[in-house]
C-alpha positions as a LaTeX table, in Angstrom:
\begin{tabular}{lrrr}
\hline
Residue & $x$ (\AA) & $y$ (\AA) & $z$ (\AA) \\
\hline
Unk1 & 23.34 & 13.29 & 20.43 \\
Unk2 & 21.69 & 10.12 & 21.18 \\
Unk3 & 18.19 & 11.73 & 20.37 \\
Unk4 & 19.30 & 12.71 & 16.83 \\
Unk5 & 21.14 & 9.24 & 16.60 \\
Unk6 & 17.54 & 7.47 & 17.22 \\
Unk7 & 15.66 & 10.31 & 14.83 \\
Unk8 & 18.45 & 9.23 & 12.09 \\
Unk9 & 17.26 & 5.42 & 12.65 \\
Unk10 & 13.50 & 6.36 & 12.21 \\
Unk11 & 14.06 & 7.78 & 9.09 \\
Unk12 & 16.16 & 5.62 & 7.93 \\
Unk13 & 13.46 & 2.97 & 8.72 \\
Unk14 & 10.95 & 4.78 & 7.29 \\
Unk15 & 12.83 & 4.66 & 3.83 \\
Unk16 & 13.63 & 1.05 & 4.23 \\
Unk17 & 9.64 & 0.39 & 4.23 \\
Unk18 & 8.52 & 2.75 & 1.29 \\
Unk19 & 7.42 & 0.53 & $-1.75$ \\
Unk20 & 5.70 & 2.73 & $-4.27$ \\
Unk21 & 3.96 & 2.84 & $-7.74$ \\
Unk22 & 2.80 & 5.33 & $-10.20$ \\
Unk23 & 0.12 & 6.12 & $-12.49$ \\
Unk24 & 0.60 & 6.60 & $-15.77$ \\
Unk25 & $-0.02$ & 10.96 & $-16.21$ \\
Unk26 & 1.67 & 12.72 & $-13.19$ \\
Unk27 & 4.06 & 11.29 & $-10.88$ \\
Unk28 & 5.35 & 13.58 & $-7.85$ \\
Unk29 & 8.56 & 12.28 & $-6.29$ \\
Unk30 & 9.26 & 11.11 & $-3.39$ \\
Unk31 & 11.57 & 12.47 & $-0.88$ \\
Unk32 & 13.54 & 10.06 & 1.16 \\
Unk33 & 16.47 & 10.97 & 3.64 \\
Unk34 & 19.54 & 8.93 & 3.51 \\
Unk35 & 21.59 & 9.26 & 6.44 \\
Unk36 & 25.07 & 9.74 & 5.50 \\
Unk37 & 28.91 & 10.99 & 6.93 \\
Unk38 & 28.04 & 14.81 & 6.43 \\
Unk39 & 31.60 & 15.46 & 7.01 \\
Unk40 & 32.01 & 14.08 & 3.38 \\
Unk41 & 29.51 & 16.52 & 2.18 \\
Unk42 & 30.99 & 20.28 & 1.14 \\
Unk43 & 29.80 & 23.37 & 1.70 \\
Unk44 & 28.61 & 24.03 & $-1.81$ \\
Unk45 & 26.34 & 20.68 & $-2.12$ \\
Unk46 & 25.00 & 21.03 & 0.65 \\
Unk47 & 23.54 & 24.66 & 0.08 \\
Unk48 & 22.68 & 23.69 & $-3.68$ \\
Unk49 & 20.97 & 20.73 & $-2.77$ \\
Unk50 & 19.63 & 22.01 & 0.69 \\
Unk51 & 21.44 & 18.87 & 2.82 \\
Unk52 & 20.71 & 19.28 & 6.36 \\
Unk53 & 23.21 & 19.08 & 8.79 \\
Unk54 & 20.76 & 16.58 & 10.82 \\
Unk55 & 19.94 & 13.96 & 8.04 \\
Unk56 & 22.29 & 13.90 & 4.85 \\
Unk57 & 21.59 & 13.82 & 0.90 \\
Unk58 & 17.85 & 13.98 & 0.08 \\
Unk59 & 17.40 & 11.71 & $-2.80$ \\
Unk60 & 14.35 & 12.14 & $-5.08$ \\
Unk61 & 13.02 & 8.77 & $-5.88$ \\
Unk62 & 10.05 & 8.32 & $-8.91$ \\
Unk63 & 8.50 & 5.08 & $-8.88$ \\
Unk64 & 8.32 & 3.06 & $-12.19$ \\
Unk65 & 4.75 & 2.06 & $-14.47$ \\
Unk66 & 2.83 & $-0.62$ & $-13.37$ \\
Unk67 & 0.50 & $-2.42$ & $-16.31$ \\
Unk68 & $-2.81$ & $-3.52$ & $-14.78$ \\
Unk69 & $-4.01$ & $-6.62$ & $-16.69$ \\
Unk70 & $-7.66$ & $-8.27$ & $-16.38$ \\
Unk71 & $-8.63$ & $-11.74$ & $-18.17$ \\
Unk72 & $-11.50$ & $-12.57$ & $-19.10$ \\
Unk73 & $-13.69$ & $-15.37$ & $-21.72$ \\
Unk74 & $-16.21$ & $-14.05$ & $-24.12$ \\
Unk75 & $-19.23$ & $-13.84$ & $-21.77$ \\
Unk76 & $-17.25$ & $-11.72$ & $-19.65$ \\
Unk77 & $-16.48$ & $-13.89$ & $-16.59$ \\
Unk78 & $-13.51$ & $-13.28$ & $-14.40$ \\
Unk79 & $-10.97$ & $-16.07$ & $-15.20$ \\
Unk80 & $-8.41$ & $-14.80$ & $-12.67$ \\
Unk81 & $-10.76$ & $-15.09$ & $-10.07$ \\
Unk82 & $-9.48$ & $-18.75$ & $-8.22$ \\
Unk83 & $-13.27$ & $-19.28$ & $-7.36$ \\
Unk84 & $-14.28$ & $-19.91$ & $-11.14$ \\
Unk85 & $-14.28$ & $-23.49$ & $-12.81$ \\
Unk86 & $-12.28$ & $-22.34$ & $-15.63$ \\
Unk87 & $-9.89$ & $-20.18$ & $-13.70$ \\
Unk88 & $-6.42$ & $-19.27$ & $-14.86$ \\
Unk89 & $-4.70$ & $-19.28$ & $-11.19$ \\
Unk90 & $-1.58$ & $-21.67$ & $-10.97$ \\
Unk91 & $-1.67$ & $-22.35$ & $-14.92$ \\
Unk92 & 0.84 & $-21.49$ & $-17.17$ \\
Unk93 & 1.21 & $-17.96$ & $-17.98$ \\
Unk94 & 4.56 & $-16.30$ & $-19.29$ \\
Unk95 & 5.95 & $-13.30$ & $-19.90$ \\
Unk96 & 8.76 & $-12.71$ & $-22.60$ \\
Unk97 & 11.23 & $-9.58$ & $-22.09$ \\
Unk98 & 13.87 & $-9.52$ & $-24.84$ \\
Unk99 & 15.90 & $-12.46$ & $-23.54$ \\
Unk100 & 14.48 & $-12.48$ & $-19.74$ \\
Unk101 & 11.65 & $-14.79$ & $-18.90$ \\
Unk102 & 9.77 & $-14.22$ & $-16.14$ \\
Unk103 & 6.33 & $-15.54$ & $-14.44$ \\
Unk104 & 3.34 & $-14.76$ & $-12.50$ \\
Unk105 & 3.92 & $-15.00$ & $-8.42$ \\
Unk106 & 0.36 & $-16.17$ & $-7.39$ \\
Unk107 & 1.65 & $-16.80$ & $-3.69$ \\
Unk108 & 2.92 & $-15.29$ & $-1.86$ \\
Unk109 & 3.72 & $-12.13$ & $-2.85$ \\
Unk110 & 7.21 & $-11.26$ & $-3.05$ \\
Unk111 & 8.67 & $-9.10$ & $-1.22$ \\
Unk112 & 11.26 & $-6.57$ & $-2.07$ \\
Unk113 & 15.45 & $-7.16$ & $-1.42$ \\
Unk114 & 16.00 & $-3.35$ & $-1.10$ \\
Unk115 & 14.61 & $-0.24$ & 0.00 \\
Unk116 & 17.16 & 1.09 & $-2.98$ \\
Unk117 & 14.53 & 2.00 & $-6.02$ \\
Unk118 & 15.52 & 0.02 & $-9.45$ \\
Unk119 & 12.79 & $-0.05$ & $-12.02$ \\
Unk120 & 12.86 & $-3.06$ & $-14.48$ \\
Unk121 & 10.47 & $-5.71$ & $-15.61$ \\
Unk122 & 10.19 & $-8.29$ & $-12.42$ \\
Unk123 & 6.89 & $-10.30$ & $-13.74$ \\
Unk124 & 3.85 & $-10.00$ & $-12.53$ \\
Unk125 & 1.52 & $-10.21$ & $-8.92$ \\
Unk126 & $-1.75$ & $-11.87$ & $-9.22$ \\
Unk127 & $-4.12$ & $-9.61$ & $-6.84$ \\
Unk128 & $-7.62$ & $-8.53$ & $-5.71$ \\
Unk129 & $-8.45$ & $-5.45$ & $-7.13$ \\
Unk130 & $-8.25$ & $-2.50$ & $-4.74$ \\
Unk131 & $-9.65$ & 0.85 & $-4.66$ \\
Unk132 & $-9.60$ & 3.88 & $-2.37$ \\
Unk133 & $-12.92$ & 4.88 & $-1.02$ \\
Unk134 & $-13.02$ & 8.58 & 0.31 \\
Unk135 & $-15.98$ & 8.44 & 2.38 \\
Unk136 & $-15.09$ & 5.04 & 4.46 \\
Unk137 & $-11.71$ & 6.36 & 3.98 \\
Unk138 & $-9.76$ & 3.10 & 3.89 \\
Unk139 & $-9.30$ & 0.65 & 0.83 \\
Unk140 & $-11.52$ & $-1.63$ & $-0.46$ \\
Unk141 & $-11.87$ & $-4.20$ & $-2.81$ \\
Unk142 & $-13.53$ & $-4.69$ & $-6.35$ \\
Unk143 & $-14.05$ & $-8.08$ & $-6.44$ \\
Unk144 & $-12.38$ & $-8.56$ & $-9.60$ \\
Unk145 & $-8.86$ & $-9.77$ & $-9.47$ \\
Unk146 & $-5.85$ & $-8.42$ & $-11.51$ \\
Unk147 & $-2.15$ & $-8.98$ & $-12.15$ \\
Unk148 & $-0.22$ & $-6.42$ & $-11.60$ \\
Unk149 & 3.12 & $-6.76$ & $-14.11$ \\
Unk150 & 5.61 & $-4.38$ & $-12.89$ \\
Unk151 & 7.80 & $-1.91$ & $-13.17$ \\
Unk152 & 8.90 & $-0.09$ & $-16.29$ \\
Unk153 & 10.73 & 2.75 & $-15.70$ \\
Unk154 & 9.62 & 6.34 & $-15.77$ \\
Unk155 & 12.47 & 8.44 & $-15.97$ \\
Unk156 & 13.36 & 7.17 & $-19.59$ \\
Unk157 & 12.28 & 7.30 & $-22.57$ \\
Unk158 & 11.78 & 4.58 & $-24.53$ \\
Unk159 & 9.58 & 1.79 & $-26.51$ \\
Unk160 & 9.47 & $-1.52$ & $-24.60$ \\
Unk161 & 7.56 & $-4.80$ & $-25.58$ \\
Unk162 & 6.29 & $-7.60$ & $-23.55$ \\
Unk163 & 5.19 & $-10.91$ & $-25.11$ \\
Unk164 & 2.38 & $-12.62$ & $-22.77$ \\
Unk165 & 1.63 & $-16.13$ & $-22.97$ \\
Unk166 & $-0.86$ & $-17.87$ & $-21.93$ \\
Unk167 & $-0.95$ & $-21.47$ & $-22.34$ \\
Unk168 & $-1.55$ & $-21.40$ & $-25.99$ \\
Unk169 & $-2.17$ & $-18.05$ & $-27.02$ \\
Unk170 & 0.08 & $-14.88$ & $-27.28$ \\
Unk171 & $-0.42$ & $-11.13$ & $-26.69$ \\
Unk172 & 1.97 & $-8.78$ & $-27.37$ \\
Unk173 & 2.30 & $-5.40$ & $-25.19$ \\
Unk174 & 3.77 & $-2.29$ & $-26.38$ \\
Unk175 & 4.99 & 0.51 & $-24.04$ \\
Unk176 & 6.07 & 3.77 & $-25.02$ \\
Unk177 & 6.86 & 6.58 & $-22.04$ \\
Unk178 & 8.54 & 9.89 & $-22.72$ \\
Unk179 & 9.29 & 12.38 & $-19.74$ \\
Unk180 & 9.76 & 15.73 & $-18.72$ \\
Unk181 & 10.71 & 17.89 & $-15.61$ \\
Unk182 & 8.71 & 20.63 & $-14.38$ \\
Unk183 & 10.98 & 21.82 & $-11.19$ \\
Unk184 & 11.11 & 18.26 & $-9.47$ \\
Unk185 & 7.80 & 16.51 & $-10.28$ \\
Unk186 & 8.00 & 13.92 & $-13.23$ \\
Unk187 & 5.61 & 14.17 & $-15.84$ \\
Unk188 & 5.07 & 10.67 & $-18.25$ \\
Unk189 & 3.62 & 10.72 & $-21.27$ \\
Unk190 & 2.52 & 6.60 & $-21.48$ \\
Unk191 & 0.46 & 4.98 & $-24.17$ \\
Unk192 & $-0.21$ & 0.76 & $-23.79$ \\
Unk193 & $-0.71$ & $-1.04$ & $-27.06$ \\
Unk194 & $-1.88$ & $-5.04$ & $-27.31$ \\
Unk195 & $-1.21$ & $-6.46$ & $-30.49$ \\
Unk196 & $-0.89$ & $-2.74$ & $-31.83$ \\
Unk197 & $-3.93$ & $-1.48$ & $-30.81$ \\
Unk198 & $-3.74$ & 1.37 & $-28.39$ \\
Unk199 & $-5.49$ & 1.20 & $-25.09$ \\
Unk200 & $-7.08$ & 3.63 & $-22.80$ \\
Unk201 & $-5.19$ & 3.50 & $-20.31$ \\
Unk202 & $-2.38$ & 1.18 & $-17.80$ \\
Unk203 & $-5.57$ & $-1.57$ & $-17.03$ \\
Unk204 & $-5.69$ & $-3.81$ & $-19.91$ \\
Unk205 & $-8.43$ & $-6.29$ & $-20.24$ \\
Unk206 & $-7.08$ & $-9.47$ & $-22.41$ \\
Unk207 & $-10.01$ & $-11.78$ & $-23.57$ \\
Unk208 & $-9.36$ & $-15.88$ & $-23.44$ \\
\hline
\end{tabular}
């Protein structure tokens, strides 16, 4: 008993830690264990949903959309890098959802009040880029830096606009996502628009 009690703590710990994103085509889920009173649980569920004895209700969680966004002047030059003379870091940049207003956290970066999984519009992170190298196998950086505006959820479907302000000039970003099912894994079907022109793909570059 006190070995399963300690296993049901790990877990639990595990899925306390767990902060995810997604990409914009294919999203798998992620399966975290929740421990709960199993004596609450009947028969039924737990055979439909598989619910072991030993851990509880498996919820699948899906993470939201991220928008990657990149700014840059005319010649090209990085103006969310803090290094640059004309950078962009600690000015005024605002974002515009419906009737929320929210901002850019350049430091530190916020950290989450819940392992529980809620995707809405929180603002944006301002970041190094980072990338996944298979050969050093560990992540490394770009050396361009990013803000990350996140999340939008992915289990809906909807149309969603952002206005994004920047001192004196204004870009607006569309969203549209539509979803399916096949078994479990979530498939999203995302386009990105700015100022109604339809981008390639979640990273955005806006020019200053």
């Amino acid at each position: 008993m006190k070995n399963l009690n300690i296993l049901k703590l790990f877990l639990f710990a595990i899925s306390m830690s767990m902060l995810i994103s997604c990409s914009k085509d294919n999203v798998d889920e992620i399966v975290i264990p929740v421990i709960t009173n199993n004596t609450e649980i009947s028969d039924s569920l737990k055979n439909e949903f598989e619910i072991s004895d030993s851990i509880g209700f498996i919820i699948y969680d899906y993470p939201g959309i991220d928008v990657i966004l990149k700014i840059k002047d005319e010649d090209g030059n990085d103006l969310l890098n803090p290094e640059h003379p004309n950078t962009l870091v600690n000015s005024n940049i605002t974002f515009y959802h419906g009737e929320d207003i929210k901002s850019v956290y350049w430091q530190p970066k916020p950290t989450p009040e819940s392992r529980l999984y809620l995707a809405y519009f929180r603002g944006a992170i301002h970041k190094e880029q980072e990338y996944w190298d298979p050969e050093k196998k560990e992540i490394c950086k770009t050396g361009d830096w990013i803000l990350v505006l996140s999340d939008f959820p992915s289990i809906e479907d909807y149309e969603d606009e952002v206005i994004i302000k920047i001192k004196d000039k204004s870009f607006t970003l569309k969203i549209t996502n539509k979803h399916t099912f096949n078994d479990r894994h979530l498939i999203c079907d995302t386009h990105f628009y700015i100022d109604g022109k339809e981008q390639e793909s979640d990273l955005i570059t806006l020019t200053f």
